[in-house]
Amino acid sequence: MRRPDQQTTTRPTTGPAPETGAAADTPAAAATGAESLSGGTPGPGLPPGVTGPGHPAGTGPAAAPGRPAGDLTTEAVLAPYLRAQAADFLRSLRLHHEHSAPADSGGHDAAAATRALRRAARRISGSLHTFRVALDPLWADQLRTELTWLTGVLAREHAYANRLTRLVEALHQLSGPALPAARGARAAGEGAADAQGRAALGVGAARAGALLERRLTLARTRSHSAALQALGSSRFHAVADAVALLASDVPLAPGPAGRGSEELLEPAERAEQRLLAAVAALPPEDSEPYNEAQDAAWHQARLLLRLHRYAHEVVLGAADPALAAPGHALDLHRDAVEAAGAAAAAARTPRIAPATAYALGVLHADQRHEVEAARAVFRESWPYATVLTAP
């Protein structure tokens, strides 16, 4: 049971908010995907022994201006939010049809429309997941499943393009006249070994880049075709019809459920506590960066941060920029993990030259170091004085 003095950032305060700086006056930060976590008391979703952030209640990162708790009903808050996101979805879909063109031909407007389409779909899907209790559960589950499918299909082409750019740029930096100091620092007397290693890397870097370009361009082309096929399928038209209906009518839970403020506050607080618990369970700082089994915990924290962000947008109507840097670090972590996996997969290509395999191995190691760097940035930017540790 919640204590009377317990306060989370997704539960509006009953009195005036404390003066915590200019961050409280930046409602536009909602677009940046940053939310604050507050409260120094243990939350109901934390595992035993985990105490939550190292800030007393009300002294953490500034929360965005919220609404009175009495106004936090499904009809007053959640339904308008879902309708607005549905309208954005339909608007982006119309723009995508107007500017549709192959990405390789410079269809930048179509790419921007696709990103906006994915953005609206993710927010609808995340809100349906978090606030399922306030909505018709069968409808929410079905639409969320279809939106998850759609966002996954639309995201692949963009992901392959970014991965290729990231790997080619990393190869260019690694095969340059000198290795970066963070990766190429050696003890005195090993300069000749460095020069020899750079020479060997330079021989295979061009072929490694060509191999990566062939593999990832092919994957990107296939993903583009799959996205176009999905957008023309009957399955997508059914999703678009469901979103069009959502823009005018939000199916609520039967009976009085979903009408009170607790039906929104409780799920939002659970989303926040799940995020806190996931951060608490992350591997320690001295863990092995090459242990790919630990990547899943970081990916889970990224997904929970996104769900918390959307819940924060629903309940408080805006976002605190305190988690912008940690969220960006988790995005970079995901990109580095996937890039390292692409380099490792390319290195398993049959009958490649040893120099090419060597360059791909160095590239894989470089991206795993980027994984470690992203984790360090996340820990440094996590906006709490006490680092959460699992029991």
Tab-separated table of C-alpha atoms in Angstrom, residues 106-339:
chain	number	residue	atom	x	y	z
A	106	GLY	CA	16.379	10.654	-52.344
A	107	GLY	CA	12.904	10.256	-50.889
A	108	HIS	CA	13.763	12.255	-47.788
A	109	ASP	CA	10.198	13.446	-47.300
A	110	ALA	CA	8.941	9.865	-47.395
A	111	ALA	CA	11.612	8.832	-44.876
A	112	ALA	CA	10.597	11.671	-42.557
A	113	ALA	CA	6.946	10.667	-42.890
A	114	THR	CA	7.868	7.060	-42.085
A	115	ARG	CA	9.692	8.166	-38.921
A	116	ALA	CA	6.671	10.210	-37.866
A	117	LEU	CA	4.429	7.230	-38.574
A	118	ARG	CA	6.591	5.001	-36.396
A	119	ARG	CA	6.705	7.645	-33.671
A	120	ALA	CA	2.918	7.858	-33.433
A	121	ALA	CA	2.536	4.075	-33.626
A	122	ARG	CA	5.030	3.558	-30.792
A	123	ARG	CA	3.222	6.020	-28.553
A	124	ILE	CA	-0.151	4.438	-29.201
A	125	SER	CA	1.247	0.950	-28.635
A	126	GLY	CA	3.105	1.942	-25.461
A	127	SER	CA	0.056	3.694	-24.017
A	128	LEU	CA	-2.139	0.701	-24.779
A	129	HIS	CA	0.360	-1.490	-22.953
A	130	THR	CA	0.714	0.720	-19.867
A	131	PHE	CA	-2.932	1.744	-19.470
A	132	ARG	CA	-4.532	-1.506	-20.572
A	133	VAL	CA	-6.621	-1.651	-17.384
A	134	ALA	CA	-8.409	1.570	-18.350
A	135	LEU	CA	-9.238	0.358	-21.870
A	136	ASP	CA	-11.073	-2.493	-23.502
A	137	PRO	CA	-8.407	-5.195	-22.968
A	138	LEU	CA	-9.157	-7.320	-26.034
A	139	TRP	CA	-9.135	-4.301	-28.323
A	140	ALA	CA	-5.980	-2.894	-26.723
A	141	ASP	CA	-4.072	-6.177	-27.008
A	142	GLN	CA	-5.029	-6.712	-30.629
A	143	LEU	CA	-4.190	-3.187	-31.771
A	144	ARG	CA	-0.936	-3.153	-29.797
A	145	THR	CA	0.161	-6.407	-31.454
A	146	GLU	CA	-0.534	-5.020	-34.911
A	147	LEU	CA	1.225	-1.726	-34.187
A	148	THR	CA	4.265	-3.598	-32.866
A	149	TRP	CA	4.398	-5.564	-36.107
A	150	LEU	CA	4.126	-2.382	-38.161
A	151	THR	CA	6.821	-0.449	-36.312
A	152	GLY	CA	9.171	-3.422	-36.553
A	153	VAL	CA	8.722	-3.671	-40.319
A	154	LEU	CA	9.158	0.065	-40.859
A	155	ALA	CA	12.227	0.336	-38.613
A	156	ARG	CA	14.424	-2.230	-40.368
A	157	GLU	CA	15.345	-0.188	-43.434
A	158	HIS	CA	16.358	2.810	-41.328
A	159	ALA	CA	18.344	0.565	-38.968
A	160	TYR	CA	20.335	-1.089	-41.771
A	161	ALA	CA	21.165	2.288	-43.342
A	162	ASN	CA	22.402	3.707	-40.035
A	163	ARG	CA	24.376	0.542	-39.284
A	164	LEU	CA	26.203	0.718	-42.615
A	165	THR	CA	27.066	4.381	-42.103
A	166	ARG	CA	28.316	3.703	-38.591
A	167	LEU	CA	30.528	0.770	-39.597
A	168	VAL	CA	32.028	2.439	-42.664
A	169	GLU	CA	32.897	5.552	-40.648
A	170	ALA	CA	34.434	3.417	-37.908
A	171	LEU	CA	36.524	1.524	-40.466
A	172	HIS	CA	37.742	4.790	-41.933
A	173	GLN	CA	38.808	6.054	-38.513
A	174	LEU	CA	40.497	2.779	-37.523
A	175	SER	CA	42.463	2.464	-40.758
A	176	GLY	CA	43.656	6.093	-40.737
A	177	PRO	CA	47.226	7.275	-40.149
A	178	ALA	CA	46.877	6.714	-36.407
A	179	LEU	CA	44.543	4.846	-34.153
A	180	PRO	CA	42.463	6.883	-31.699
A	181	ALA	CA	44.295	7.336	-28.406
A	182	ALA	CA	41.605	5.531	-26.374
A	183	ARG	CA	41.975	2.408	-28.461
A	184	GLY	CA	45.511	2.603	-29.796
A	185	ALA	CA	47.506	3.646	-26.760
A	186	ARG	CA	50.439	1.319	-26.258
A	187	ALA	CA	53.423	1.099	-23.986
A	188	ALA	CA	56.705	2.614	-25.108
A	189	GLY	CA	58.598	0.419	-27.565
A	190	GLU	CA	55.530	-0.938	-29.310
A	191	GLY	CA	55.374	1.719	-32.037
A	192	ALA	CA	56.580	-0.728	-34.668
A	193	ALA	CA	53.851	-3.199	-33.728
A	194	ASP	CA	51.286	-0.390	-34.006
A	195	ALA	CA	52.515	0.539	-37.464
A	196	GLN	CA	52.411	-3.068	-38.570
A	197	GLY	CA	48.894	-3.474	-37.213
A	198	ARG	CA	47.701	-0.334	-38.985
A	199	ALA	CA	49.222	-1.546	-42.226
A	200	ALA	CA	47.488	-4.903	-41.933
A	201	LEU	CA	44.237	-3.175	-41.076
A	202	GLY	CA	44.588	-0.834	-44.033
A	203	VAL	CA	44.937	-3.780	-46.417
A	204	GLY	CA	41.710	-5.400	-45.266
A	205	ALA	CA	39.680	-2.304	-44.445
A	206	ALA	CA	38.673	-1.567	-48.039
A	207	ARG	CA	37.545	-5.128	-48.639
A	208	ALA	CA	35.794	-5.269	-45.279
A	209	GLY	CA	33.946	-2.054	-46.104
A	210	ALA	CA	32.913	-3.417	-49.507
A	211	LEU	CA	31.707	-6.648	-47.915
A	212	LEU	CA	29.681	-4.778	-45.294
A	213	GLU	CA	28.213	-2.505	-47.950
A	214	ARG	CA	27.087	-5.464	-50.047
A	215	ARG	CA	25.539	-7.274	-47.097
A	216	LEU	CA	23.822	-4.311	-45.453
A	217	THR	CA	22.685	-2.698	-48.709
A	218	LEU	CA	21.074	-5.978	-49.710
A	219	ALA	CA	19.398	-6.226	-46.298
A	220	ARG	CA	18.251	-2.618	-46.560
A	221	THR	CA	16.807	-3.167	-50.044
A	222	ARG	CA	14.916	-6.218	-48.849
A	223	SER	CA	13.623	-4.314	-45.850
A	224	HIS	CA	12.466	-1.480	-48.096
A	225	SER	CA	10.577	-3.946	-50.276
A	226	ALA	CA	9.082	-5.597	-47.199
A	227	ALA	CA	7.965	-2.215	-45.871
A	228	LEU	CA	6.297	-1.299	-49.160
A	229	GLN	CA	4.623	-4.698	-49.264
A	230	ALA	CA	3.427	-4.297	-45.680
A	231	LEU	CA	2.012	-0.832	-46.371
A	232	GLY	CA	0.017	-2.261	-49.244
A	233	SER	CA	-1.240	-5.338	-47.420
A	234	SER	CA	-4.710	-5.979	-46.104
A	235	ARG	CA	-3.198	-6.356	-42.646
A	236	PHE	CA	-1.919	-2.782	-42.709
A	237	HIS	CA	-5.209	-1.469	-44.045
A	238	ALA	CA	-6.933	-3.120	-41.096
A	239	VAL	CA	-4.488	-1.380	-38.748
A	240	ALA	CA	-5.071	1.968	-40.455
A	241	ASP	CA	-8.835	1.486	-40.156
A	242	ALA	CA	-8.495	0.701	-36.447
A	243	VAL	CA	-6.364	3.804	-35.887
A	244	ALA	CA	-8.860	5.902	-37.862
A	245	LEU	CA	-11.606	4.714	-35.533
A	246	LEU	CA	-9.367	5.469	-32.553
A	247	ALA	CA	-9.059	9.063	-33.737
A	248	SER	CA	-12.766	9.517	-33.009
A	249	ASP	CA	-13.630	6.858	-30.422
A	250	VAL	CA	-11.486	5.310	-27.671
A	251	PRO	CA	-12.892	1.970	-26.404
A	252	LEU	CA	-12.815	2.182	-22.612
A	253	ALA	CA	-12.985	-0.579	-20.042
A	254	PRO	CA	-16.550	-1.674	-19.272
A	255	GLY	CA	-18.236	-0.327	-16.160
A	256	PRO	CA	-16.694	2.287	-13.871
A	257	ALA	CA	-13.141	0.983	-14.461
A	258	GLY	CA	-10.988	3.484	-16.294
A	259	ARG	CA	-13.011	6.492	-15.125
A	260	GLY	CA	-11.035	7.412	-11.997
A	261	SER	CA	-7.608	8.968	-11.645
A	262	GLU	CA	-6.178	5.853	-9.977
A	263	GLU	CA	-6.738	3.923	-13.199
A	264	LEU	CA	-4.067	6.117	-14.784
A	265	LEU	CA	-1.804	6.861	-11.824
A	266	GLU	CA	-1.294	3.270	-10.732
A	267	PRO	CA	-0.181	1.962	-14.176
A	268	ALA	CA	2.070	4.984	-14.699
A	269	GLU	CA	3.755	4.431	-11.339
A	270	ARG	CA	4.192	0.726	-12.081
A	271	ALA	CA	5.914	1.649	-15.357
A	272	GLU	CA	8.236	3.942	-13.429
A	273	GLN	CA	9.041	1.319	-10.812
A	274	ARG	CA	9.734	-1.307	-13.476
A	275	LEU	CA	12.267	1.087	-14.977
A	276	LEU	CA	13.911	1.651	-11.591
A	277	ALA	CA	14.120	-2.079	-11.003
A	278	ALA	CA	15.606	-2.674	-14.456
A	279	VAL	CA	18.278	-0.031	-13.889
A	280	ALA	CA	19.024	-1.559	-10.507
A	281	ALA	CA	19.528	-4.960	-12.115
A	282	LEU	CA	21.987	-3.760	-14.790
A	283	PRO	CA	25.401	-5.471	-14.775
A	284	PRO	CA	28.040	-3.774	-12.597
A	285	GLU	CA	30.475	-1.261	-14.007
A	286	ASP	CA	33.412	-3.686	-14.054
A	287	SER	CA	31.578	-6.306	-16.129
A	288	GLU	CA	33.144	-7.725	-19.281
A	289	PRO	CA	32.218	-5.590	-22.325
A	290	TYR	CA	32.551	-8.584	-24.661
A	291	ASN	CA	29.951	-10.574	-22.734
A	292	GLU	CA	27.072	-10.282	-25.187
A	293	ALA	CA	24.739	-12.088	-22.784
A	294	GLN	CA	24.560	-8.864	-20.751
A	295	ASP	CA	23.211	-6.832	-23.668
A	296	ALA	CA	19.647	-8.008	-23.096
A	297	ALA	CA	19.406	-6.284	-19.698
A	298	TRP	CA	20.418	-2.971	-21.259
A	299	HIS	CA	17.948	-3.385	-24.114
A	300	GLN	CA	15.215	-4.073	-21.563
A	301	ALA	CA	16.092	-0.899	-19.663
A	302	ARG	CA	15.844	1.063	-22.911
A	303	LEU	CA	12.373	-0.301	-23.662
A	304	LEU	CA	11.162	0.391	-20.123
A	305	LEU	CA	12.521	3.931	-20.308
A	306	ARG	CA	10.473	4.443	-23.453
A	307	LEU	CA	7.312	3.128	-21.797
A	308	HIS	CA	7.904	5.373	-18.790
A	309	ARG	CA	8.375	8.316	-21.118
A	310	TYR	CA	5.053	7.742	-22.838
A	311	ALA	CA	3.263	7.263	-19.507
A	312	HIS	CA	4.797	10.522	-18.295
A	313	GLU	CA	3.530	12.301	-21.408
A	314	VAL	CA	0.015	10.998	-20.787
A	315	VAL	CA	-0.200	11.822	-17.077
A	316	LEU	CA	1.790	15.048	-16.842
A	317	GLY	CA	1.378	16.250	-20.413
A	318	ALA	CA	5.064	17.124	-20.822
A	319	ALA	CA	8.492	15.733	-20.058
A	320	ASP	CA	11.508	16.576	-17.923
A	321	PRO	CA	14.838	16.664	-19.821
A	322	ALA	CA	16.675	14.933	-16.958
A	323	LEU	CA	16.607	11.568	-18.749
A	324	ALA	CA	17.463	12.858	-22.221
A	325	ALA	CA	21.155	11.961	-21.877
A	326	PRO	CA	20.556	8.476	-20.380
A	327	GLY	CA	18.000	7.740	-23.094
A	328	HIS	CA	20.417	8.822	-25.808
A	329	ALA	CA	23.134	6.669	-24.254
A	330	LEU	CA	20.859	3.626	-24.375
A	331	ASP	CA	20.104	4.345	-28.036
A	332	LEU	CA	23.835	4.492	-28.785
A	333	HIS	CA	24.283	1.268	-26.827
A	334	ARG	CA	21.699	-0.463	-29.000
A	335	ASP	CA	23.318	0.847	-32.188
A	336	ALA	CA	26.795	-0.272	-31.111
A	337	VAL	CA	25.580	-3.736	-30.132
A	338	GLU	CA	23.874	-4.227	-33.480
A	339	ALA	CA	26.878	-2.872	-35.395
